[in-house]
């Protein structure tokens, strides 16, 4: 059940806010999307500055950062920003589209892995790593994008794909039988609560947290758990719509 085409991500953009990698776990963070064709050189330059500033701002401050702050950080006027990106949604889609494609591809690759436990584990490790170094990633993944049908389809397909990975891992006797999709939400809630003074420390802490929780998810020696609490993935963002300007 492939969700995303097997495309190589674009070349990484050189920004001061680029996420770090911790030893042993590469974080696949796609760069900014390809430049829009037909723009003058100065317009392309302004567009790239806006996207670089937005990516850095969303990664460190989340999606609540105001558009006026992104304009200030990019060094362009607010009118120029809105001329290029008329809404916050259009800017978020442009910044995170490659990340969402990459997330869907992680699930696709895991579904193709003949070892269901390894596929299940890899998805959790990679998604949590992306979340740990980019505060805007989770909100972007969970936001509704009515004008970006492909992103909506990929997100829904990724969720179904993860559920299928869990089913296979249970059938293989590797994932505890009482694991439910709500436990993924709990894991991501815990991972999003990591507070450190650097992206490197956040990623290292996330790796340890994920390793501890994956041990708890194993079927071997699993003790009974309290009943699961219904937790939709939308609760990771408090059920809020995409923040406005």
PDB file of C-alpha atoms in Angstrom:
ATOM      1  CA  UNK A   1       0.000   0.000   0.000  1.00  0.00           C
ATOM      2  CA  UNK A   2       2.472   2.644  -1.104  1.00  0.00           C
ATOM      3  CA  UNK A   3       1.642   6.176  -0.003  1.00  0.00           C
ATOM      4  CA  UNK A   4       4.402   8.213  -1.565  1.00  0.00           C
ATOM      5  CA  UNK A   5       6.450   7.981  -4.734  1.00  0.00           C
ATOM      6  CA  UNK A   6      10.014   6.866  -4.168  1.00  0.00           C
ATOM      7  CA  UNK A   7      11.569  10.222  -4.941  1.00  0.00           C
ATOM      8  CA  UNK A   8      14.896  11.397  -3.658  1.00  0.00           C
ATOM      9  CA  UNK A   9      14.573  14.527  -1.512  1.00  0.00           C
ATOM     10  CA  UNK A  10      15.923  17.790  -2.882  1.00  0.00           C
ATOM     11  CA  UNK A  11      19.335  19.121  -1.912  1.00  0.00           C
ATOM     12  CA  UNK A  12      19.444  20.438   1.651  1.00  0.00           C
ATOM     13  CA  UNK A  13      19.193  24.175   2.073  1.00  0.00           C
ATOM     14  CA  UNK A  14      22.056  25.851   3.903  1.00  0.00           C
ATOM     15  CA  UNK A  15      20.415  27.576   6.836  1.00  0.00           C
ATOM     16  CA  UNK A  16      21.667  28.457  10.278  1.00  0.00           C
ATOM     17  CA  UNK A  17      18.706  26.603  11.748  1.00  0.00           C
ATOM     18  CA  UNK A  18      19.355  23.277  10.046  1.00  0.00           C
ATOM     19  CA  UNK A  19      18.609  20.381  12.379  1.00  0.00           C
ATOM     20  CA  UNK A  20      21.478  18.427  13.815  1.00  0.00           C
ATOM     21  CA  UNK A  21      22.125  14.723  13.676  1.00  0.00           C
ATOM     22  CA  UNK A  22      23.017  12.510  16.613  1.00  0.00           C
ATOM     23  CA  UNK A  23      25.551   9.740  16.045  1.00  0.00           C
ATOM     24  CA  UNK A  24      23.989   6.485  14.914  1.00  0.00           C
ATOM     25  CA  UNK A  25      20.651   7.852  13.707  1.00  0.00           C
ATOM     26  CA  UNK A  26      20.616   9.969  10.549  1.00  0.00           C
ATOM     27  CA  UNK A  27      17.740  12.408  10.338  1.00  0.00           C
ATOM     28  CA  UNK A  28      16.430  12.734   6.815  1.00  0.00           C
ATOM     29  CA  UNK A  29      15.351  16.363   6.624  1.00  0.00           C
ATOM     30  CA  UNK A  30      14.572  17.397   3.067  1.00  0.00           C
ATOM     31  CA  UNK A  31      15.701  20.785   1.897  1.00  0.00           C
ATOM     32  CA  UNK A  32      13.520  23.565   0.590  1.00  0.00           C
ATOM     33  CA  UNK A  33      11.376  22.797  -2.404  1.00  0.00           C
ATOM     34  CA  UNK A  34      12.524  23.535  -5.920  1.00  0.00           C
ATOM     35  CA  UNK A  35      12.498  27.169  -6.927  1.00  0.00           C
ATOM     36  CA  UNK A  36       9.331  28.363  -8.613  1.00  0.00           C
ATOM     37  CA  UNK A  37       9.867  28.677 -12.364  1.00  0.00           C
ATOM     38  CA  UNK A  38       9.379  31.978 -14.148  1.00  0.00           C
ATOM     39  CA  UNK A  39      10.450  34.248 -11.305  1.00  0.00           C
ATOM     40  CA  UNK A  40      12.945  37.071 -11.751  1.00  0.00           C
ATOM     41  CA  UNK A  41      16.270  36.658  -9.982  1.00  0.00           C
ATOM     42  CA  UNK A  42      15.310  39.131  -7.227  1.00  0.00           C
ATOM     43  CA  UNK A  43      11.931  37.469  -6.736  1.00  0.00           C
ATOM     44  CA  UNK A  44      13.572  34.034  -6.467  1.00  0.00           C
ATOM     45  CA  UNK A  45      16.022  35.454  -3.945  1.00  0.00           C
ATOM     46  CA  UNK A  46      13.198  36.892  -1.813  1.00  0.00           C
ATOM     47  CA  UNK A  47      11.243  33.637  -2.025  1.00  0.00           C
ATOM     48  CA  UNK A  48      14.232  31.596  -0.861  1.00  0.00           C
ATOM     49  CA  UNK A  49      14.929  34.003   1.998  1.00  0.00           C
ATOM     50  CA  UNK A  50      11.303  33.723   3.134  1.00  0.00           C
ATOM     51  CA  UNK A  51      11.351  29.913   2.995  1.00  0.00           C
ATOM     52  CA  UNK A  52      14.661  29.694   4.862  1.00  0.00           C
ATOM     53  CA  UNK A  53      13.416  32.062   7.574  1.00  0.00           C
ATOM     54  CA  UNK A  54      10.093  30.220   7.819  1.00  0.00           C
ATOM     55  CA  UNK A  55      11.750  26.812   8.124  1.00  0.00           C
ATOM     56  CA  UNK A  56      14.062  28.040  10.882  1.00  0.00           C
ATOM     57  CA  UNK A  57      11.218  29.853  12.675  1.00  0.00           C
ATOM     58  CA  UNK A  58       8.820  26.901  12.523  1.00  0.00           C
ATOM     59  CA  UNK A  59      11.557  24.518  13.709  1.00  0.00           C
ATOM     60  CA  UNK A  60      12.440  26.596  16.774  1.00  0.00           C
ATOM     61  CA  UNK A  61       9.144  28.345  17.615  1.00  0.00           C
ATOM     62  CA  UNK A  62       6.457  26.126  16.090  1.00  0.00           C
ATOM     63  CA  UNK A  63       3.690  27.124  13.698  1.00  0.00           C
ATOM     64  CA  UNK A  64       2.397  29.860  16.010  1.00  0.00           C
ATOM     65  CA  UNK A  65       5.154  32.236  14.884  1.00  0.00           C
ATOM     66  CA  UNK A  66       3.475  35.294  13.292  1.00  0.00           C
ATOM     67  CA  UNK A  67       3.894  36.031   9.594  1.00  0.00           C
ATOM     68  CA  UNK A  68       5.265  39.462  10.478  1.00  0.00           C
ATOM     69  CA  UNK A  69       8.075  37.780  12.440  1.00  0.00           C
ATOM     70  CA  UNK A  70       8.935  35.577   9.463  1.00  0.00           C
ATOM     71  CA  UNK A  71       9.042  38.678   7.268  1.00  0.00           C
ATOM     72  CA  UNK A  72      11.352  40.374   9.770  1.00  0.00           C
ATOM     73  CA  UNK A  73      13.687  37.381   9.942  1.00  0.00           C
ATOM     74  CA  UNK A  74      13.807  37.046   6.174  1.00  0.00           C
ATOM     75  CA  UNK A  75      14.558  40.735   5.666  1.00  0.00           C
ATOM     76  CA  UNK A  76      11.603  41.347   3.337  1.00  0.00           C
ATOM     77  CA  UNK A  77       8.552  43.529   3.781  1.00  0.00           C
ATOM     78  CA  UNK A  78       5.279  41.982   4.937  1.00  0.00           C
ATOM     79  CA  UNK A  79       3.712  42.913   1.587  1.00  0.00           C
ATOM     80  CA  UNK A  80       6.403  40.952  -0.240  1.00  0.00           C
ATOM     81  CA  UNK A  81       5.806  37.922   1.981  1.00  0.00           C
ATOM     82  CA  UNK A  82       2.039  37.966   1.347  1.00  0.00           C
ATOM     83  CA  UNK A  83       2.585  38.490  -2.355  1.00  0.00           C
ATOM     84  CA  UNK A  84       4.599  35.253  -2.460  1.00  0.00           C
ATOM     85  CA  UNK A  85       2.488  33.363   0.140  1.00  0.00           C
ATOM     86  CA  UNK A  86      -1.012  34.846   0.575  1.00  0.00           C
ATOM     87  CA  UNK A  87      -1.865  32.650   3.615  1.00  0.00           C
ATOM     88  CA  UNK A  88      -0.085  30.943   6.511  1.00  0.00           C
ATOM     89  CA  UNK A  89      -1.311  27.628   5.081  1.00  0.00           C
ATOM     90  CA  UNK A  90       0.372  28.226   1.731  1.00  0.00           C
ATOM     91  CA  UNK A  91       3.676  28.972   3.473  1.00  0.00           C
ATOM     92  CA  UNK A  92       3.441  25.950   5.797  1.00  0.00           C
ATOM     93  CA  UNK A  93       2.618  23.665   2.858  1.00  0.00           C
ATOM     94  CA  UNK A  94       5.614  24.951   0.890  1.00  0.00           C
ATOM     95  CA  UNK A  95       8.010  24.574   3.843  1.00  0.00           C
ATOM     96  CA  UNK A  96       6.835  21.159   5.034  1.00  0.00           C
ATOM     97  CA  UNK A  97       5.635  19.415   1.870  1.00  0.00           C
ATOM     98  CA  UNK A  98       8.946  17.609   1.410  1.00  0.00           C
ATOM     99  CA  UNK A  99       8.981  16.598   5.090  1.00  0.00           C
ATOM    100  CA  UNK A 100       5.482  15.157   4.807  1.00  0.00           C
ATOM    101  CA  UNK A 101       6.454  13.290   1.638  1.00  0.00           C
ATOM    102  CA  UNK A 102       9.523  11.950   3.464  1.00  0.00           C
ATOM    103  CA  UNK A 103       7.421  10.845   6.437  1.00  0.00           C
ATOM    104  CA  UNK A 104       5.049   8.960   4.130  1.00  0.00           C
ATOM    105  CA  UNK A 105       8.001   7.352   2.378  1.00  0.00           C
ATOM    106  CA  UNK A 106       9.397   6.163   5.721  1.00  0.00           C
ATOM    107  CA  UNK A 107       6.149   4.235   6.222  1.00  0.00           C
ATOM    108  CA  UNK A 108       6.229   2.912   2.652  1.00  0.00           C
ATOM    109  CA  UNK A 109       9.789   1.651   3.087  1.00  0.00           C
ATOM    110  CA  UNK A 110       8.878   0.004   6.391  1.00  0.00           C
ATOM    111  CA  UNK A 111       5.925  -1.773   4.786  1.00  0.00           C
ATOM    112  CA  UNK A 112       8.336  -3.192   2.205  1.00  0.00           C
ATOM    113  CA  UNK A 113      10.670  -4.523   4.921  1.00  0.00           C
ATOM    114  CA  UNK A 114      10.287  -8.302   5.302  1.00  0.00           C
ATOM    115  CA  UNK A 115      10.939  -7.945   9.058  1.00  0.00           C
ATOM    116  CA  UNK A 116       7.740  -6.394  10.508  1.00  0.00           C
ATOM    117  CA  UNK A 117       9.287  -5.509  13.872  1.00  0.00           C
ATOM    118  CA  UNK A 118      12.228  -3.759  12.219  1.00  0.00           C
ATOM    119  CA  UNK A 119       9.826  -1.831   9.989  1.00  0.00           C
ATOM    120  CA  UNK A 120       7.656  -0.828  12.961  1.00  0.00           C
ATOM    121  CA  UNK A 121      10.697   0.213  14.999  1.00  0.00           C
ATOM    122  CA  UNK A 122      12.257   2.190  12.146  1.00  0.00           C
ATOM    123  CA  UNK A 123       9.124   4.279  11.583  1.00  0.00           C
ATOM    124  CA  UNK A 124       8.963   5.252  15.246  1.00  0.00           C
ATOM    125  CA  UNK A 125      12.685   6.053  15.399  1.00  0.00           C
ATOM    126  CA  UNK A 126      12.695   8.216  12.273  1.00  0.00           C
ATOM    127  CA  UNK A 127       9.432  10.073  12.916  1.00  0.00           C
ATOM    128  CA  UNK A 128      10.421  10.836  16.517  1.00  0.00           C
ATOM    129  CA  UNK A 129      13.807  12.089  15.321  1.00  0.00           C
ATOM    130  CA  UNK A 130      12.113  14.444  12.860  1.00  0.00           C
ATOM    131  CA  UNK A 131       9.780  15.647  15.612  1.00  0.00           C
ATOM    132  CA  UNK A 132      12.588  16.178  18.133  1.00  0.00           C
ATOM    133  CA  UNK A 133      14.542  18.630  15.986  1.00  0.00           C
ATOM    134  CA  UNK A 134      11.614  20.509  14.442  1.00  0.00           C
ATOM    135  CA  UNK A 135       8.851  21.869  16.661  1.00  0.00           C
ATOM    136  CA  UNK A 136       6.695  22.677  13.652  1.00  0.00           C
ATOM    137  CA  UNK A 137       6.776  19.184  12.161  1.00  0.00           C
ATOM    138  CA  UNK A 138       4.055  17.580  14.304  1.00  0.00           C
ATOM    139  CA  UNK A 139       1.660  20.496  13.907  1.00  0.00           C
ATOM    140  CA  UNK A 140       2.242  20.559  10.151  1.00  0.00           C
ATOM    141  CA  UNK A 141       1.670  16.812   9.887  1.00  0.00           C
ATOM    142  CA  UNK A 142      -1.616  17.037  11.810  1.00  0.00           C
ATOM    143  CA  UNK A 143      -2.946  20.239  10.255  1.00  0.00           C
ATOM    144  CA  UNK A 144      -5.699  20.082   7.672  1.00  0.00           C
ATOM    145  CA  UNK A 145      -4.708  21.405   4.256  1.00  0.00           C
ATOM    146  CA  UNK A 146      -7.935  21.574   2.224  1.00  0.00           C
ATOM    147  CA  UNK A 147      -6.110  23.086  -0.754  1.00  0.00           C
ATOM    148  CA  UNK A 148      -3.371  20.446  -0.734  1.00  0.00           C
ATOM    149  CA  UNK A 149      -5.202  17.237  -1.523  1.00  0.00           C
ATOM    150  CA  UNK A 150      -2.037  15.206  -2.118  1.00  0.00           C
ATOM    151  CA  UNK A 151      -0.731  16.016   1.369  1.00  0.00           C
ATOM    152  CA  UNK A 152      -4.051  15.037   2.946  1.00  0.00           C
ATOM    153  CA  UNK A 153      -4.012  11.730   1.081  1.00  0.00           C
ATOM    154  CA  UNK A 154      -0.412  11.000   2.079  1.00  0.00           C
ATOM    155  CA  UNK A 155      -1.054  11.743   5.736  1.00  0.00           C
ATOM    156  CA  UNK A 156      -4.104   9.493   5.879  1.00  0.00           C
ATOM    157  CA  UNK A 157      -2.245   6.758   4.009  1.00  0.00           C
ATOM    158  CA  UNK A 158       0.706   7.020   6.399  1.00  0.00           C
ATOM    159  CA  UNK A 159      -1.603   6.529   9.378  1.00  0.00           C
ATOM    160  CA  UNK A 160      -3.183   3.457   7.767  1.00  0.00           C
ATOM    161  CA  UNK A 161       0.267   2.159   6.875  1.00  0.00           C
ATOM    162  CA  UNK A 162       1.447   2.426  10.481  1.00  0.00           C
ATOM    163  CA  UNK A 163      -1.630   0.546  11.660  1.00  0.00           C
ATOM    164  CA  UNK A 164      -0.773  -2.212   9.170  1.00  0.00           C
ATOM    165  CA  UNK A 165       2.825  -2.309  10.447  1.00  0.00           C
ATOM    166  CA  UNK A 166       1.551  -2.759  14.003  1.00  0.00           C
ATOM    167  CA  UNK A 167      -0.755  -5.574  12.888  1.00  0.00           C
ATOM    168  CA  UNK A 168       2.098  -7.402  11.151  1.00  0.00           C
ATOM    169  CA  UNK A 169       4.446  -6.989  14.118  1.00  0.00           C
ATOM    170  CA  UNK A 170       1.791  -8.447  16.421  1.00  0.00           C
ATOM    171  CA  UNK A 171       1.220 -11.399  14.097  1.00  0.00           C
ATOM    172  CA  UNK A 172       4.973 -12.014  14.095  1.00  0.00           C
ATOM    173  CA  UNK A 173       4.913 -12.177  17.900  1.00  0.00           C
ATOM    174  CA  UNK A 174       7.244  -9.205  18.300  1.00  0.00           C
ATOM    175  CA  UNK A 175       4.844  -6.382  19.276  1.00  0.00           C
ATOM    176  CA  UNK A 176       2.791  -6.743  22.437  1.00  0.00           C
ATOM    177  CA  UNK A 177      -0.781  -7.771  21.689  1.00  0.00           C
ATOM    178  CA  UNK A 178      -2.362  -4.907  23.632  1.00  0.00           C
ATOM    179  CA  UNK A 179      -0.562  -2.152  21.671  1.00  0.00           C
ATOM    180  CA  UNK A 180      -3.102   0.245  20.150  1.00  0.00           C
ATOM    181  CA  UNK A 181      -2.802   3.284  17.901  1.00  0.00           C
ATOM    182  CA  UNK A 182      -3.413   5.499  20.932  1.00  0.00           C
ATOM    183  CA  UNK A 183      -0.045   4.333  22.268  1.00  0.00           C
ATOM    184  CA  UNK A 184       1.630   5.986  19.282  1.00  0.00           C
ATOM    185  CA  UNK A 185      -0.003   9.257  20.312  1.00  0.00           C
ATOM    186  CA  UNK A 186       1.285   8.787  23.869  1.00  0.00           C
ATOM    187  CA  UNK A 187       4.789   8.194  22.553  1.00  0.00           C
ATOM    188  CA  UNK A 188       4.706  11.311  20.367  1.00  0.00           C
ATOM    189  CA  UNK A 189       3.296  13.368  23.249  1.00  0.00           C
ATOM    190  CA  UNK A 190       6.198  12.288  25.421  1.00  0.00           C
ATOM    191  CA  UNK A 191       8.707  12.937  22.669  1.00  0.00           C
ATOM    192  CA  UNK A 192       7.327  16.417  21.987  1.00  0.00           C
ATOM    193  CA  UNK A 193       7.784  17.297  25.665  1.00  0.00           C
ATOM    194  CA  UNK A 194      11.576  17.047  25.504  1.00  0.00           C
ATOM    195  CA  UNK A 195      13.094  20.444  26.362  1.00  0.00           C
ATOM    196  CA  UNK A 196      16.829  20.960  25.877  1.00  0.00           C
ATOM    197  CA  UNK A 197      19.229  23.767  25.051  1.00  0.00           C
ATOM    198  CA  UNK A 198      20.230  22.488  21.611  1.00  0.00           C
ATOM    199  CA  UNK A 199      18.934  20.372  18.714  1.00  0.00           C
ATOM    200  CA  UNK A 200      21.761  17.895  19.329  1.00  0.00           C
ATOM    201  CA  UNK A 201      20.677  17.341  22.931  1.00  0.00           C
ATOM    202  CA  UNK A 202      17.014  17.085  21.919  1.00  0.00           C
ATOM    203  CA  UNK A 203      17.814  14.414  19.359  1.00  0.00           C
ATOM    204  CA  UNK A 204      20.007  12.453  21.783  1.00  0.00           C
ATOM    205  CA  UNK A 205      17.295  12.572  24.471  1.00  0.00           C
ATOM    206  CA  UNK A 206      14.671  11.519  21.922  1.00  0.00           C
ATOM    207  CA  UNK A 207      16.758   8.522  20.857  1.00  0.00           C
ATOM    208  CA  UNK A 208      17.009   7.309  24.460  1.00  0.00           C
ATOM    209  CA  UNK A 209      13.304   7.846  25.141  1.00  0.00           C
ATOM    210  CA  UNK A 210      12.348   5.947  21.988  1.00  0.00           C
ATOM    211  CA  UNK A 211      14.706   3.091  22.848  1.00  0.00           C
ATOM    212  CA  UNK A 212      13.162   2.791  26.311  1.00  0.00           C
ATOM    213  CA  UNK A 213       9.616   2.797  24.933  1.00  0.00           C
ATOM    214  CA  UNK A 214      10.399   0.325  22.172  1.00  0.00           C
ATOM    215  CA  UNK A 215      11.625  -2.053  24.861  1.00  0.00           C
ATOM    216  CA  UNK A 216       8.247  -1.651  26.563  1.00  0.00           C
ATOM    217  CA  UNK A 217       6.445  -2.368  23.281  1.00  0.00           C
ATOM    218  CA  UNK A 218       8.093  -5.782  22.861  1.00  0.00           C
ATOM    219  CA  UNK A 219       5.869  -8.824  23.275  1.00  0.00           C
ATOM    220  CA  UNK A 220       8.538 -10.773  25.182  1.00  0.00           C
ATOM    221  CA  UNK A 221       7.830 -10.637  28.910  1.00  0.00           C
ATOM    222  CA  UNK A 222       5.037  -8.084  28.499  1.00  0.00           C
ATOM    223  CA  UNK A 223       2.991  -7.568  31.659  1.00  0.00           C
ATOM    224  CA  UNK A 224      -0.660  -6.447  31.496  1.00  0.00           C
ATOM    225  CA  UNK A 225      -1.223  -2.704  31.076  1.00  0.00           C
ATOM    226  CA  UNK A 226      -3.981  -0.400  32.325  1.00  0.00           C
ATOM    227  CA  UNK A 227      -6.739   0.216  29.751  1.00  0.00           C
ATOM    228  CA  UNK A 228      -5.786   2.532  26.895  1.00  0.00           C
ATOM    229  CA  UNK A 229      -7.152   6.074  26.856  1.00  0.00           C
ATOM    230  CA  UNK A 230      -8.616   7.124  23.487  1.00  0.00           C
ATOM    231  CA  UNK A 231      -6.123   9.630  22.080  1.00  0.00           C
ATOM    232  CA  UNK A 232      -6.373  10.760  18.484  1.00  0.00           C
ATOM    233  CA  UNK A 233      -3.253  12.053  16.788  1.00  0.00           C
ATOM    234  CA  UNK A 234      -5.011  15.413  16.504  1.00  0.00           C
ATOM    235  CA  UNK A 235      -4.635  15.801  20.273  1.00  0.00           C
ATOM    236  CA  UNK A 236      -0.905  16.270  19.794  1.00  0.00           C
ATOM    237  CA  UNK A 237      -1.719  19.767  18.582  1.00  0.00           C
ATOM    238  CA  UNK A 238      -4.513  20.270  21.082  1.00  0.00           C
ATOM    239  CA  UNK A 239      -7.075  19.777  18.340  1.00  0.00           C
ATOM    240  CA  UNK A 240      -6.342  23.290  17.096  1.00  0.00           C
ATOM    241  CA  UNK A 241      -6.562  24.350  13.460  1.00  0.00           C
ATOM    242  CA  UNK A 242      -3.506  25.655  11.674  1.00  0.00           C
ATOM    243  CA  UNK A 243      -2.492  28.924  13.421  1.00  0.00           C
ATOM    244  CA  UNK A 244      -3.318  32.102  11.562  1.00  0.00           C
ATOM    245  CA  UNK A 245      -1.123  35.130  10.949  1.00  0.00           C
TER     246      UNK A 245
END
